[in-house]
mmCIF file of N, CA and C in Angstrom:
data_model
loop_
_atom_site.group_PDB
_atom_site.id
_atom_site.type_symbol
_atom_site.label_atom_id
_atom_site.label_comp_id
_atom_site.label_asym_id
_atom_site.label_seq_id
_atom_site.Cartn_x
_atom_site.Cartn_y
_atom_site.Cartn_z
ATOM 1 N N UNK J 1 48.204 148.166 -11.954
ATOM 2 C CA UNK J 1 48.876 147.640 -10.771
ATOM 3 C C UNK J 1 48.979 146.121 -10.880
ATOM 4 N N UNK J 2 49.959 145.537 -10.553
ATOM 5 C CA UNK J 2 50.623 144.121 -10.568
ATOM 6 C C UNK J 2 50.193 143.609 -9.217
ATOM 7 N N UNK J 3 49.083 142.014 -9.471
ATOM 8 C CA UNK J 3 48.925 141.914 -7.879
ATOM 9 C C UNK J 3 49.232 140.247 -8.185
ATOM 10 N N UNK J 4 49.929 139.833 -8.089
ATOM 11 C CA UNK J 4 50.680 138.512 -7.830
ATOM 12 C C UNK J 4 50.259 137.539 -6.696
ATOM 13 N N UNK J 5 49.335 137.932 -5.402
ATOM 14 C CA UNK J 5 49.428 137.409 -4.376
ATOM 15 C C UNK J 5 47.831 137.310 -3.842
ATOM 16 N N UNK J 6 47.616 136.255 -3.299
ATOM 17 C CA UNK J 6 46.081 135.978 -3.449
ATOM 18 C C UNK J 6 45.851 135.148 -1.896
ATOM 19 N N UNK J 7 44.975 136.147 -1.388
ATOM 20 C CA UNK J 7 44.543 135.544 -0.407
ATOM 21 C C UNK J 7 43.499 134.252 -0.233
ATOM 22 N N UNK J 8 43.742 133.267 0.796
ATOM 23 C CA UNK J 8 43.069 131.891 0.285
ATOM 24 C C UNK J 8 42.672 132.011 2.175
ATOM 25 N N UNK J 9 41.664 131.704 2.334
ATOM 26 C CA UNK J 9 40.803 131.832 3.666
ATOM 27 C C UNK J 9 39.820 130.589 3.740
ATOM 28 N N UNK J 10 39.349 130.381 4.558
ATOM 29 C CA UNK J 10 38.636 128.962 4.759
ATOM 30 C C UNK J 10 39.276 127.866 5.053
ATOM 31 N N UNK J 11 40.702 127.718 5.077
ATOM 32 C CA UNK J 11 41.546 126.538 5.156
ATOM 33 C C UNK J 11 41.167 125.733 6.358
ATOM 34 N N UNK J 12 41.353 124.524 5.904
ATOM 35 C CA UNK J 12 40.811 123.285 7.054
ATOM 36 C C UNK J 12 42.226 123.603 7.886
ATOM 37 N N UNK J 13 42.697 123.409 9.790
ATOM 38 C CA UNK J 13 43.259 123.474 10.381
ATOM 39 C C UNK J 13 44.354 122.409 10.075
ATOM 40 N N UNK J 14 44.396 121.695 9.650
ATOM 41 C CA UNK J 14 44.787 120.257 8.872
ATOM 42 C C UNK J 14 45.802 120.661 7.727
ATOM 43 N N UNK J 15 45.271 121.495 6.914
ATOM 44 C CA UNK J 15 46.104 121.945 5.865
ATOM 45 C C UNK J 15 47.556 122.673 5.806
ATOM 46 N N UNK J 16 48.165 122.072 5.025
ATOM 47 C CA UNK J 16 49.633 122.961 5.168
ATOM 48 C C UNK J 16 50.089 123.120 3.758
ATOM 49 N N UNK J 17 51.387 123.811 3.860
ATOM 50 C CA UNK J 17 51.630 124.604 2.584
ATOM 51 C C UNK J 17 52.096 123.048 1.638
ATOM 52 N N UNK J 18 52.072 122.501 1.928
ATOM 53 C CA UNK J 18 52.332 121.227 0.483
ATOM 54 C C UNK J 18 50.634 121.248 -0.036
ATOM 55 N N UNK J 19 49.747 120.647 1.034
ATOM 56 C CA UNK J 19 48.618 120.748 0.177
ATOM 57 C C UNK J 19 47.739 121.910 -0.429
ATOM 58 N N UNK J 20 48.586 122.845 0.204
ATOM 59 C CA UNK J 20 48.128 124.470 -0.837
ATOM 60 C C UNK J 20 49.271 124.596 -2.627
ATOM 61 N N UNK J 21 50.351 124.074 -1.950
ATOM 62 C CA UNK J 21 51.288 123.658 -3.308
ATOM 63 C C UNK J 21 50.201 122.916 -4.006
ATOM 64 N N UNK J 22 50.048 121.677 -4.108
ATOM 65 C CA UNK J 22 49.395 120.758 -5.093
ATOM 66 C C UNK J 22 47.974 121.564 -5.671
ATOM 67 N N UNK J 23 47.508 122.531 -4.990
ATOM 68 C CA UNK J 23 45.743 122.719 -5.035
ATOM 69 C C UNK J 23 46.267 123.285 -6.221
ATOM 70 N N UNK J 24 47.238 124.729 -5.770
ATOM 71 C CA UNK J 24 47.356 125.745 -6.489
ATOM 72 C C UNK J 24 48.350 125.538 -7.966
ATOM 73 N N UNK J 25 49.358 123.975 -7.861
ATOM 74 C CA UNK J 25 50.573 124.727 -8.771
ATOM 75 C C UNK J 25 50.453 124.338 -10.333
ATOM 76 N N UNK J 26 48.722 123.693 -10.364
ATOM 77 C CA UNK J 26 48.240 123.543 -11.337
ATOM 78 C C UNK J 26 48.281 125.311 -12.401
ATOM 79 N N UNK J 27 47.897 126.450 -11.347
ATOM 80 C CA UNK J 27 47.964 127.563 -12.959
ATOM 81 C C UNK J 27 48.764 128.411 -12.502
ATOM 82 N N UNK J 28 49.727 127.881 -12.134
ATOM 83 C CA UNK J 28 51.227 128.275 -12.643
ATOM 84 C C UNK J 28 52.070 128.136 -11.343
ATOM 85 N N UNK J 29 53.276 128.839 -11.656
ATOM 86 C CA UNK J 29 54.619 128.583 -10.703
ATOM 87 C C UNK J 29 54.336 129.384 -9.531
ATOM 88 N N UNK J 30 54.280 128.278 -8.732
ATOM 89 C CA UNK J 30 53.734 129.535 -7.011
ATOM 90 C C UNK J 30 55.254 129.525 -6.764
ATOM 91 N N UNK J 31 55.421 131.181 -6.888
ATOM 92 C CA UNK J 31 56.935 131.404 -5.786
ATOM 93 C C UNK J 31 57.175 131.118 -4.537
ATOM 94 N N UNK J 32 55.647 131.326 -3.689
ATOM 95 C CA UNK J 32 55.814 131.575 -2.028
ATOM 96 C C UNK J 32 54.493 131.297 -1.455
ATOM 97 N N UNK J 33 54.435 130.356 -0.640
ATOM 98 C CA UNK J 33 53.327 130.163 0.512
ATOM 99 C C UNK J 33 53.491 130.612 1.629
ATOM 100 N N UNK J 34 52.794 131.480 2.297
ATOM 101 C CA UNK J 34 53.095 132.048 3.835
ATOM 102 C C UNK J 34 51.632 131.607 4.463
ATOM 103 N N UNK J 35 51.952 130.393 5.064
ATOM 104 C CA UNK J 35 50.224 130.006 6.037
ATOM 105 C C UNK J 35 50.440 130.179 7.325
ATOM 106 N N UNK J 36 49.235 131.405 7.977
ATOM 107 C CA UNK J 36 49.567 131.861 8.518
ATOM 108 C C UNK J 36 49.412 130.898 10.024
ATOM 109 N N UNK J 37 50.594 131.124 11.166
ATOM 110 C CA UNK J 37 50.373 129.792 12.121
ATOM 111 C C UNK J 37 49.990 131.209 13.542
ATOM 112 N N UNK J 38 49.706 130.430 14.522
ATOM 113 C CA UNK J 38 49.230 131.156 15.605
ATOM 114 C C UNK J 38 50.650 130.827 16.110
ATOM 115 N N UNK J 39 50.923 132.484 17.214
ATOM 116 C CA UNK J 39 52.599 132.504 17.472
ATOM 117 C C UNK J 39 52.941 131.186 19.034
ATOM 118 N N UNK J 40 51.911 130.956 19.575
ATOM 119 C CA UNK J 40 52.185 130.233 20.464
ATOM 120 C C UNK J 40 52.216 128.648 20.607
ATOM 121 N N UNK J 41 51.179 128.481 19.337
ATOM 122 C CA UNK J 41 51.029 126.856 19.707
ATOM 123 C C UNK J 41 51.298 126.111 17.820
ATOM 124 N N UNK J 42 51.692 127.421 17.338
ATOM 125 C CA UNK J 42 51.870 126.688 15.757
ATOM 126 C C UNK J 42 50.792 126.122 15.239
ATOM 127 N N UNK J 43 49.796 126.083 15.789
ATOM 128 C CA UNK J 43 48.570 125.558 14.768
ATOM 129 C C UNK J 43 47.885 126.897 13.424
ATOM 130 N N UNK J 44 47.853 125.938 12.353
ATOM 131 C CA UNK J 44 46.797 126.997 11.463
ATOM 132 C C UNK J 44 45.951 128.190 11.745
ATOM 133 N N UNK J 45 46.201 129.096 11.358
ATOM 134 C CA UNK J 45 45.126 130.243 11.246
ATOM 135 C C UNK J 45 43.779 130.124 10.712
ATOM 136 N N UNK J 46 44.116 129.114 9.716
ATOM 137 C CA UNK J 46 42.860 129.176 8.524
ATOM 138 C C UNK J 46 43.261 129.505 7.582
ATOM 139 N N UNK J 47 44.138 130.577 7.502
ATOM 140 C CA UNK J 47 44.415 131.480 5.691
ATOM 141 C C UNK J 47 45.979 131.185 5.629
ATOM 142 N N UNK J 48 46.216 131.770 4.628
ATOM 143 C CA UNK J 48 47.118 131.785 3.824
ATOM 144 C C UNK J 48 47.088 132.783 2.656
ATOM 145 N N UNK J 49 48.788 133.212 2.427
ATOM 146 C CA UNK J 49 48.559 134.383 1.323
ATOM 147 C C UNK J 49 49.288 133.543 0.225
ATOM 148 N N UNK J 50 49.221 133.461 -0.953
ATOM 149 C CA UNK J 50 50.157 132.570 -1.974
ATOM 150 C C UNK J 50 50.591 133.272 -3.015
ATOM 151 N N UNK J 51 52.166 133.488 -3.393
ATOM 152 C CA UNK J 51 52.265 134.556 -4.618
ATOM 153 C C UNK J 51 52.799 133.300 -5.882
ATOM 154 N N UNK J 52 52.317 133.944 -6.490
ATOM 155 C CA UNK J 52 52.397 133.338 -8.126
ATOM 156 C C UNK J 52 53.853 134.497 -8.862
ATOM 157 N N UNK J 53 54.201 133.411 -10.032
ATOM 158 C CA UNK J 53 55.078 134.483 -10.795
ATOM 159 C C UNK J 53 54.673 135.542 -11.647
ATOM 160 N N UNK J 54 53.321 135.420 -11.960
ATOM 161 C CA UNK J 54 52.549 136.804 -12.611
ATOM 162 C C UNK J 54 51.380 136.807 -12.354
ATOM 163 N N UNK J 55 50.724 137.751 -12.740
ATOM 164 C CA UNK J 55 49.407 138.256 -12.452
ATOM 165 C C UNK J 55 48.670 137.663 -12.587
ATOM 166 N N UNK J 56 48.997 137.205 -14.645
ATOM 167 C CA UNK J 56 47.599 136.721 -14.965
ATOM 168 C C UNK J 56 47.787 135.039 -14.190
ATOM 169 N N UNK J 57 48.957 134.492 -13.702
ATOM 170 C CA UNK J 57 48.820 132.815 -13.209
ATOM 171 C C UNK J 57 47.609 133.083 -11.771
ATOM 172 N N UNK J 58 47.758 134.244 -11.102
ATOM 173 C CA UNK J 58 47.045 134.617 -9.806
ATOM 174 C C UNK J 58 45.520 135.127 -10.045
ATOM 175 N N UNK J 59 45.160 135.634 -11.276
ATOM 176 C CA UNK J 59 44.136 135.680 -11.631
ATOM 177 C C UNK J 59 43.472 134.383 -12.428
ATOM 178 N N UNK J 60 44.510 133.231 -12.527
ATOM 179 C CA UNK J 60 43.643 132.269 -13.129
ATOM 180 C C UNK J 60 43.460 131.584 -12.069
ATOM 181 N N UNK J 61 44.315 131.115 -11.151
ATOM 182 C CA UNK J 61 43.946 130.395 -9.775
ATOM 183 C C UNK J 61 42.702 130.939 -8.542
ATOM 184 N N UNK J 62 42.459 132.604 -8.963
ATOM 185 C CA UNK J 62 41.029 132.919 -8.269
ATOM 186 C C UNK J 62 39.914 131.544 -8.927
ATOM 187 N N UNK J 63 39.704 130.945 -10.022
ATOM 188 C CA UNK J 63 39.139 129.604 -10.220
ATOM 189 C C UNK J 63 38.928 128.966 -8.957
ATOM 190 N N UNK J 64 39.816 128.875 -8.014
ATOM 191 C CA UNK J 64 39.805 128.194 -6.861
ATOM 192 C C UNK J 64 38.677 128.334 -6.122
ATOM 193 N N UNK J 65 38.501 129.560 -6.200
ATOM 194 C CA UNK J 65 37.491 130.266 -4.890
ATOM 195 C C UNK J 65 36.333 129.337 -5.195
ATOM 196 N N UNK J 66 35.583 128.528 -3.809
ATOM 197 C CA UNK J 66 34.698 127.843 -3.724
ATOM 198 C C UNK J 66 34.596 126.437 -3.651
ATOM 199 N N UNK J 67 36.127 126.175 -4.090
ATOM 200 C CA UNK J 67 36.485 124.816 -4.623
ATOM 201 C C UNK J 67 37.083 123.893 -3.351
ATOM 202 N N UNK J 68 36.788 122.714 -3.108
ATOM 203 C CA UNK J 68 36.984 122.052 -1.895
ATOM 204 C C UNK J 68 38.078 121.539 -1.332
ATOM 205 N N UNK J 69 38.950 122.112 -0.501
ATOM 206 C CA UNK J 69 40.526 121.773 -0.363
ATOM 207 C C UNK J 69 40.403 120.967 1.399
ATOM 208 N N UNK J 70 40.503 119.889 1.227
ATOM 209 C CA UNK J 70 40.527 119.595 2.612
ATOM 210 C C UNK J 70 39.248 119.817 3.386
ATOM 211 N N UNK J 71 38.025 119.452 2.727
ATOM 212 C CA UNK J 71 36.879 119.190 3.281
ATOM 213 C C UNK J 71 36.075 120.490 3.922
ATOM 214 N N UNK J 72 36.752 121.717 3.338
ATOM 215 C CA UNK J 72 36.079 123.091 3.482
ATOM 216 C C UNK J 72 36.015 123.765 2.022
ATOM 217 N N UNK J 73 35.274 124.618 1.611
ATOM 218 C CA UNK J 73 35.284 125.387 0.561
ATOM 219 C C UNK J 73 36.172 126.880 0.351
ATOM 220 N N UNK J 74 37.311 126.747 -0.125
ATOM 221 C CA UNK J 74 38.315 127.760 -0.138
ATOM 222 C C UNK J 74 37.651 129.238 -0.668
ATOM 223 N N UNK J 75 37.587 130.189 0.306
ATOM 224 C CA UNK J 75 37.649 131.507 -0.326
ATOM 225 C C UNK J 75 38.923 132.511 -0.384
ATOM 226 N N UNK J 76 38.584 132.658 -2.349
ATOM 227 C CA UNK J 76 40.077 133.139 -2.758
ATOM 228 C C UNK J 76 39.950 134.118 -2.840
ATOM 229 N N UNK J 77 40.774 135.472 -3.345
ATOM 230 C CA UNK J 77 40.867 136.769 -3.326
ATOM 231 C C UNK J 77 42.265 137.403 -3.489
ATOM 232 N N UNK J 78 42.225 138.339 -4.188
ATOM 233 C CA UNK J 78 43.642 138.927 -4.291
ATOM 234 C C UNK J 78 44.017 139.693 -2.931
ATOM 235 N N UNK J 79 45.573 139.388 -2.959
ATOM 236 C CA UNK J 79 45.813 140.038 -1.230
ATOM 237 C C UNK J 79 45.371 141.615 -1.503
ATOM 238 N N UNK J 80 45.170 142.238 -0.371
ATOM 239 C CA UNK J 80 45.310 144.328 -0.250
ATOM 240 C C UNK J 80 46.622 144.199 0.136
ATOM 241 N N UNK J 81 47.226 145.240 -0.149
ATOM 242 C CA UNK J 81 48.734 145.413 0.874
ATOM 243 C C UNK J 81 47.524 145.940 2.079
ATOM 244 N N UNK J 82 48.660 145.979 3.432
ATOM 245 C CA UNK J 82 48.876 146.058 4.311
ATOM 246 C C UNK J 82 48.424 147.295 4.835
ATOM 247 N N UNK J 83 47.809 148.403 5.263
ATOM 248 C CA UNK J 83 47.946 149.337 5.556
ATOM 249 C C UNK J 83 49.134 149.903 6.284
ATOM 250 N N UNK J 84 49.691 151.278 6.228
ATOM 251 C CA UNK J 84 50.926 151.411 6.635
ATOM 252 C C UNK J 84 50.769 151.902 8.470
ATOM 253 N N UNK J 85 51.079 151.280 9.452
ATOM 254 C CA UNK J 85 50.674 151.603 10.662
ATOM 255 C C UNK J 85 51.594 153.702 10.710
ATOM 256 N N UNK J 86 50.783 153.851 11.628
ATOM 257 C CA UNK J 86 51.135 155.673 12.190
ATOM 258 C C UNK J 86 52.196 155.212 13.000
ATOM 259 N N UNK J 87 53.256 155.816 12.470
ATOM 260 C CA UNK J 87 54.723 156.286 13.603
ATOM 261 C C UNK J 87 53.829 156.782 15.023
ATOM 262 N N UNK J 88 54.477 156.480 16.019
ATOM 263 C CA UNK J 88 54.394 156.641 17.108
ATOM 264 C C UNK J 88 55.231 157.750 17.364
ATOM 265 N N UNK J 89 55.726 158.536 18.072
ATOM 266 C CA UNK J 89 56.089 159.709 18.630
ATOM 267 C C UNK J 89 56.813 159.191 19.645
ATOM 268 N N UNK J 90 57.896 159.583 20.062
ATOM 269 C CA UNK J 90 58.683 159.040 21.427
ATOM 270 C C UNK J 90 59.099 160.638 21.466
ATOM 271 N N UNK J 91 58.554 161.282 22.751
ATOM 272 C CA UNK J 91 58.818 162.315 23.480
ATOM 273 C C UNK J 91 59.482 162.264 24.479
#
């Protein structure tokens, strides 16, 4: 299985996807940053999911995990998909 996309958690509230660009685009070509914002007031979540153009660039950037981005210690991890939610029934 091909997992391209790596979850990054711990993010300082401060942080945004340029300074997840610079951390990360050292081992290799990040296609896509999605940091995740809260829907009402746009501030940081904390995490972020980041996809790389292959596997092994996303398995070399797990390196990260522990490493200090903005005055917190980043924990990295490959994303899970999603679980698929249960159809609802409309009777």
């Amino acid at each position: 299985m091909e997992n391209k996309t790596l979850y990054v958690g711990n993010l300082a509230y401060s942080a945004d996807e340029q300074d997840l660009d610079i951390a990360f685009s050292s081992y290799g070509s990040v296609d896509d940053i999605k940091l995740m914002r809260d829907r009402e007031t746009g501030r940081s979540r904390g995490f972020a999911f980041i996809t790389f153009s292959t596997d092994a660039e996303a398995h070399a950037a797990m390196d990260m995990n522990g490493k200090d981005v903005s005055g917190r210690p980043l924990r990295v991890n490959l994303a899970k998909e999603k679980p698929a939610k249960p159809q609802q029934k409309n009777y």
